[in-house]
Short mmCIF file of C-alpha atoms and ligand atoms in Angstrom, two decimals:
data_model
loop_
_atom_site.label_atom_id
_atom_site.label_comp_id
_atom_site.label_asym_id
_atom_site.label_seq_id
_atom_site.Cartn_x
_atom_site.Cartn_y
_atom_site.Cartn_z
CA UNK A 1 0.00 0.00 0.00
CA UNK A 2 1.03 3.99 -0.81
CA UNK A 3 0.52 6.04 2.33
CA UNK A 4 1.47 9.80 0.41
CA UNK A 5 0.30 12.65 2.93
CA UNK A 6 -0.59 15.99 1.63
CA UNK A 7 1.02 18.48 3.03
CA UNK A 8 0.98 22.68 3.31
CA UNK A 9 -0.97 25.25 5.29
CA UNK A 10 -4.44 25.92 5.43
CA UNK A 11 -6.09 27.37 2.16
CA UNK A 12 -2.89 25.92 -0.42
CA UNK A 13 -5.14 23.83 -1.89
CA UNK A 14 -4.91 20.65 -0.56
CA UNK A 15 -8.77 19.33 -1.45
CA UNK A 16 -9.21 20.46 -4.04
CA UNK A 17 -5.66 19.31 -5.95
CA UNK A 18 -6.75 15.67 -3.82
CA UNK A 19 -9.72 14.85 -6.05
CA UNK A 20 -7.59 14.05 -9.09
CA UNK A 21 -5.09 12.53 -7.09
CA UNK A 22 -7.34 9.87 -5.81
CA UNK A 23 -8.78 9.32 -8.93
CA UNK A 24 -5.47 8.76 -10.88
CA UNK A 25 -3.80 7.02 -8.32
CA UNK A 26 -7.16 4.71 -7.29
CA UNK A 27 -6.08 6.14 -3.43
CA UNK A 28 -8.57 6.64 -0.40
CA UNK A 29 -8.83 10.57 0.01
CA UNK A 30 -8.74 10.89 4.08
CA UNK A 31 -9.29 14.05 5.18
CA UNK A 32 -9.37 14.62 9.05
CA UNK A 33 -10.97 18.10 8.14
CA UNK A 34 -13.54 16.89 6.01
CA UNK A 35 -14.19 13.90 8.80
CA UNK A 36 -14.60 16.10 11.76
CA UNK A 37 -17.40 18.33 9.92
CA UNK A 38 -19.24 15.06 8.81
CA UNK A 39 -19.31 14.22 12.87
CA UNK A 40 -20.13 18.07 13.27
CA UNK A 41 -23.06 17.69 10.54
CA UNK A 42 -24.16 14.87 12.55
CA UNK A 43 -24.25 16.24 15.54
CA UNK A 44 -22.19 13.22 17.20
CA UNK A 45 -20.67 13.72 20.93
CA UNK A 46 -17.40 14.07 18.82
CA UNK A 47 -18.32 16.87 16.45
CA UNK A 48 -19.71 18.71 19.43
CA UNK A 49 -16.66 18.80 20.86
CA UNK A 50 -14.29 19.17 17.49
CA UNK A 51 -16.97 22.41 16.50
CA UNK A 52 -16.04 24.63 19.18
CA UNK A 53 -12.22 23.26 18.84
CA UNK A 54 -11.95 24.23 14.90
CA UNK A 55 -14.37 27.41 15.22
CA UNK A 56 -11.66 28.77 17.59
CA UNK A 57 -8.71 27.97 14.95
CA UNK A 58 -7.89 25.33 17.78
CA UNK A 59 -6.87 21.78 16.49
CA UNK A 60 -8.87 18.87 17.99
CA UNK A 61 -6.83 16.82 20.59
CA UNK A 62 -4.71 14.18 18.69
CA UNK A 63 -6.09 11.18 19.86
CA UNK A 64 -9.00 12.01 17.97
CA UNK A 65 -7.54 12.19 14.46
CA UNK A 66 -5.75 9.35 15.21
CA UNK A 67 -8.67 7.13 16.26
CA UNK A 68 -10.48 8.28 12.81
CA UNK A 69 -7.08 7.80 10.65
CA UNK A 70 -6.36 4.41 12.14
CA UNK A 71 -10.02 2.87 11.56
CA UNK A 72 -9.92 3.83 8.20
CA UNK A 73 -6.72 1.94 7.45
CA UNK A 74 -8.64 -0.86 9.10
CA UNK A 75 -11.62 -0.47 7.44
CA UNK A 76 -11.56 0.61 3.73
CA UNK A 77 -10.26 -1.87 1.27
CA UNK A 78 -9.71 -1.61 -2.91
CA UNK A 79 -7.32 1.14 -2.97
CA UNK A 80 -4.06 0.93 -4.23
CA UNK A 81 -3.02 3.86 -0.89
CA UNK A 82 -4.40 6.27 0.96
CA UNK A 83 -4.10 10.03 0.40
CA UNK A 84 -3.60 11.85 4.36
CA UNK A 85 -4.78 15.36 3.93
CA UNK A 86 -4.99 17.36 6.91
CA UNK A 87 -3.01 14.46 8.96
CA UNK A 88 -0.53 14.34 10.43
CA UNK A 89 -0.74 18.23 11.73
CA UNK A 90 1.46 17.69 15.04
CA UNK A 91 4.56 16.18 15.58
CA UNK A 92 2.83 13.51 17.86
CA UNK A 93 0.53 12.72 15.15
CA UNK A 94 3.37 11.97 12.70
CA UNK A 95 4.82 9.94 15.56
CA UNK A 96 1.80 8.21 15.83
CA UNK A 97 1.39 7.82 11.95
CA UNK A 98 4.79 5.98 11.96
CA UNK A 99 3.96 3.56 14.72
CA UNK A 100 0.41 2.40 13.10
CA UNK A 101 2.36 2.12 10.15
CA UNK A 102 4.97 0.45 11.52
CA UNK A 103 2.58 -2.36 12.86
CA UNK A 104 1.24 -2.87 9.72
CA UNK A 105 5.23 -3.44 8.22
CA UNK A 106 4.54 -0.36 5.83
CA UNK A 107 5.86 3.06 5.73
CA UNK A 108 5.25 6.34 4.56
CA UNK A 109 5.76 6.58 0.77
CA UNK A 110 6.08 10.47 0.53
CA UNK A 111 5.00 13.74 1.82
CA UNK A 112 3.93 16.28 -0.96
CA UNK A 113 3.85 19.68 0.38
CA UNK A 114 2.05 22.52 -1.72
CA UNK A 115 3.42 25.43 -0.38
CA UNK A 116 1.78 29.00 -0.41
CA UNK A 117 3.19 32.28 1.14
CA UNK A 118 0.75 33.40 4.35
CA UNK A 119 -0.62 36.33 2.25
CA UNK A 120 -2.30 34.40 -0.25
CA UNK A 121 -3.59 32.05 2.65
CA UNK A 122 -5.84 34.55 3.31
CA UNK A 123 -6.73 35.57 0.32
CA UNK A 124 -7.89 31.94 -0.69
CA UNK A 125 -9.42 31.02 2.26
CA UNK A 126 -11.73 34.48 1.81
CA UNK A 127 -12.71 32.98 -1.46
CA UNK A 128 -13.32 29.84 -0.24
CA UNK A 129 -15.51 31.79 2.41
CA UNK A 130 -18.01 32.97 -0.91
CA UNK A 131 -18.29 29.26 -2.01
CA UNK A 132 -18.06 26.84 0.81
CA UNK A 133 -19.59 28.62 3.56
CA UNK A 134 -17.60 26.97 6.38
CA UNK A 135 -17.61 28.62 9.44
CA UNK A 136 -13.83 28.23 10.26
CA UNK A 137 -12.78 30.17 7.42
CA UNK A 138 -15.68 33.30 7.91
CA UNK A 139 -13.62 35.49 10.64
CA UNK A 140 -10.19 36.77 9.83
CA UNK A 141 -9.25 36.39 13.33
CA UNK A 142 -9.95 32.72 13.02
CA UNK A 143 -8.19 32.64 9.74
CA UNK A 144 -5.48 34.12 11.81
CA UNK A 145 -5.22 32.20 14.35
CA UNK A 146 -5.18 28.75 12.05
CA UNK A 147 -2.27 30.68 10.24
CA UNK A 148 -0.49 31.12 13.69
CA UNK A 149 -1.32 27.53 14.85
CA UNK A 150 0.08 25.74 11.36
CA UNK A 151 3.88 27.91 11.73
CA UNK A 152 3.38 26.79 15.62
CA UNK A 153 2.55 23.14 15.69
CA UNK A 154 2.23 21.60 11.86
CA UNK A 155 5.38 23.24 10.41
CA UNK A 156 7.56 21.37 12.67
CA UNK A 157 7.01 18.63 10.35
CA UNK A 158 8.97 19.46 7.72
CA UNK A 159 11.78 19.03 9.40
CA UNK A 160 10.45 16.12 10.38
CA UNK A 161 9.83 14.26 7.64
CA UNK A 162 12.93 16.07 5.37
CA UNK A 163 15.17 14.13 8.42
CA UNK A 164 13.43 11.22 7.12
CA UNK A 165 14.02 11.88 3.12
CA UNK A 166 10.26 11.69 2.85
CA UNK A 167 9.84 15.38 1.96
CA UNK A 168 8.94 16.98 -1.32
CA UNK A 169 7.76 20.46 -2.49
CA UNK A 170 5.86 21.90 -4.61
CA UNK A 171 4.67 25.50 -5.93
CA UNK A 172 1.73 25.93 -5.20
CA UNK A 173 0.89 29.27 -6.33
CA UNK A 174 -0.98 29.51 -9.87
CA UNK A 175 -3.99 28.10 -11.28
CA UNK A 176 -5.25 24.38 -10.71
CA UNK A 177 -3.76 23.09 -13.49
CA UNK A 178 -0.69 23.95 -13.00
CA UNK A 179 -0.59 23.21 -9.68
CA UNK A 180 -2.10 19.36 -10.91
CA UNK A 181 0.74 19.56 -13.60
CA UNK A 182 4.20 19.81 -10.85
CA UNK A 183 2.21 17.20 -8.44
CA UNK A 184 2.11 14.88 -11.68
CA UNK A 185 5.76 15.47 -12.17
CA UNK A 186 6.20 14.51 -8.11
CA UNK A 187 3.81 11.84 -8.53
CA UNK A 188 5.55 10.28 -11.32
CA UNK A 189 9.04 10.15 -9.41
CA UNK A 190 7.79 8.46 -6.23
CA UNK A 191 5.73 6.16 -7.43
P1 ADP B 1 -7.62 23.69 6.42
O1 ADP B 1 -6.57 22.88 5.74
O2 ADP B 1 -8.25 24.70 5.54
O3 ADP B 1 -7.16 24.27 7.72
P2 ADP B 1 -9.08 21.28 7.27
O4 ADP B 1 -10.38 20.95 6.65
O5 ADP B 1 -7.92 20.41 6.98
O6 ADP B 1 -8.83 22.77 6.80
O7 ADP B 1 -9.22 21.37 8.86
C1 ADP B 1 -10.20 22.18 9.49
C2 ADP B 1 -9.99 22.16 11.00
O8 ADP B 1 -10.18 20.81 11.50
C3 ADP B 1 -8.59 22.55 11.49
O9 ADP B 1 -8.41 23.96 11.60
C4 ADP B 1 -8.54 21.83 12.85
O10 ADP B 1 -9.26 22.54 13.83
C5 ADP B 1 -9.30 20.53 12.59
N1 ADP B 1 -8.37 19.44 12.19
C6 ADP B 1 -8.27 18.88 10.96
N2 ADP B 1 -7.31 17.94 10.93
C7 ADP B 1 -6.76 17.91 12.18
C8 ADP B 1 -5.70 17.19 12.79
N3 ADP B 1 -4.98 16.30 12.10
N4 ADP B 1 -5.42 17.43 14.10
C9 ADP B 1 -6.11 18.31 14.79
N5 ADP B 1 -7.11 19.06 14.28
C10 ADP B 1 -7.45 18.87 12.99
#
């Protein structure tokens, strides 16, 4: 199995550059953000407490994204990988990545990173705002504070993960295609 995990701050275009990744790669799409508002929309014990947690710019306690990440890889069957987006966003996640992994004799096969400069964070995740209508990205002091809390706690990871010769980069500043064009080229030299 491929475990890639898609990596880069909030608003680089992660979800949106996933969809034809999992669809050319026949990979399981796992977003933790994308989970935690289906629990939210179902108004689960969980997404009660994950709502006030992510409306804050807060991350939800790790434990929880691990739970969610590790029955998938249990669960879901037919893919040729999974696609992490959103996970790991802590260094104890990406500890606790390797160790599920580990049990299950498999590794990670590469972290792409779509990297954005904090300006145009904003300036997508306003525009999101117009089409999405997710509360997390509505108050620029939320926006803010997700900015503050990627540099603080999910940035530590590239370091991480570059210690580990799992880390790759890409642009991603530009239109769609494009973007889908250099993650093709990165796609094509790890798999
Ligand atoms: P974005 O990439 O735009 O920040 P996501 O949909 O990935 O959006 O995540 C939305 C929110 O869900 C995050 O701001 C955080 O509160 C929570 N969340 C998602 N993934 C994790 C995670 N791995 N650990 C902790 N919190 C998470």
């Amino acid at each position: 199995m491929k475990y890639y995990i898609l990596f880069g701050p909030p608003g680089a275009g992660k979800g949106t550059q996933a969809t034809s990744l999992r669809e050319n790669y026949h990979l399981c799409h796992l977003s933790t953000g994308e989970l935690l508002r289906g629990e939210i929309a179902a108004g689960t014990p969980l997404g009660l407490e994950a709502k006030a947690l992510i409306d804050a710019g807060n991350l939800v306690p790790d434990a929880v994204v691990e739970g969610m990440i590790e029955s998938k890889f249990n669960t879901v069957k037919d893919v040729e990988g999974f696609l992490l987006d959103g996970f790991p966003r802590t260094t104890a996640q990406a500890e606790a990545l390797e160790g599920m992994l580990q049990r299950r004799g498999e590794k990670v096969t590469g972290v792409i990173s779509i990297m954005i400069p904090d300006a145009m964070i904003k300036d997508r995740i306003r525009h999101r705002a117009t089409i999405e209508g997710r509360a997390d990205d509505a108050k620029d002091e939320v926006i803010e504070k997700r900015i503050a809390t990627y540099h603080a706690k999910t940035e530590p990871l590239i370091d991480f993960y570059k210690a580990r010769g799992q880390y790759h980069e890409v642009d991603g500043t530009g239109t769609i295609p494009e973007v889908a064009a250099r993650l093709a080229a990165l796609m094509a030299k790890l798999s």
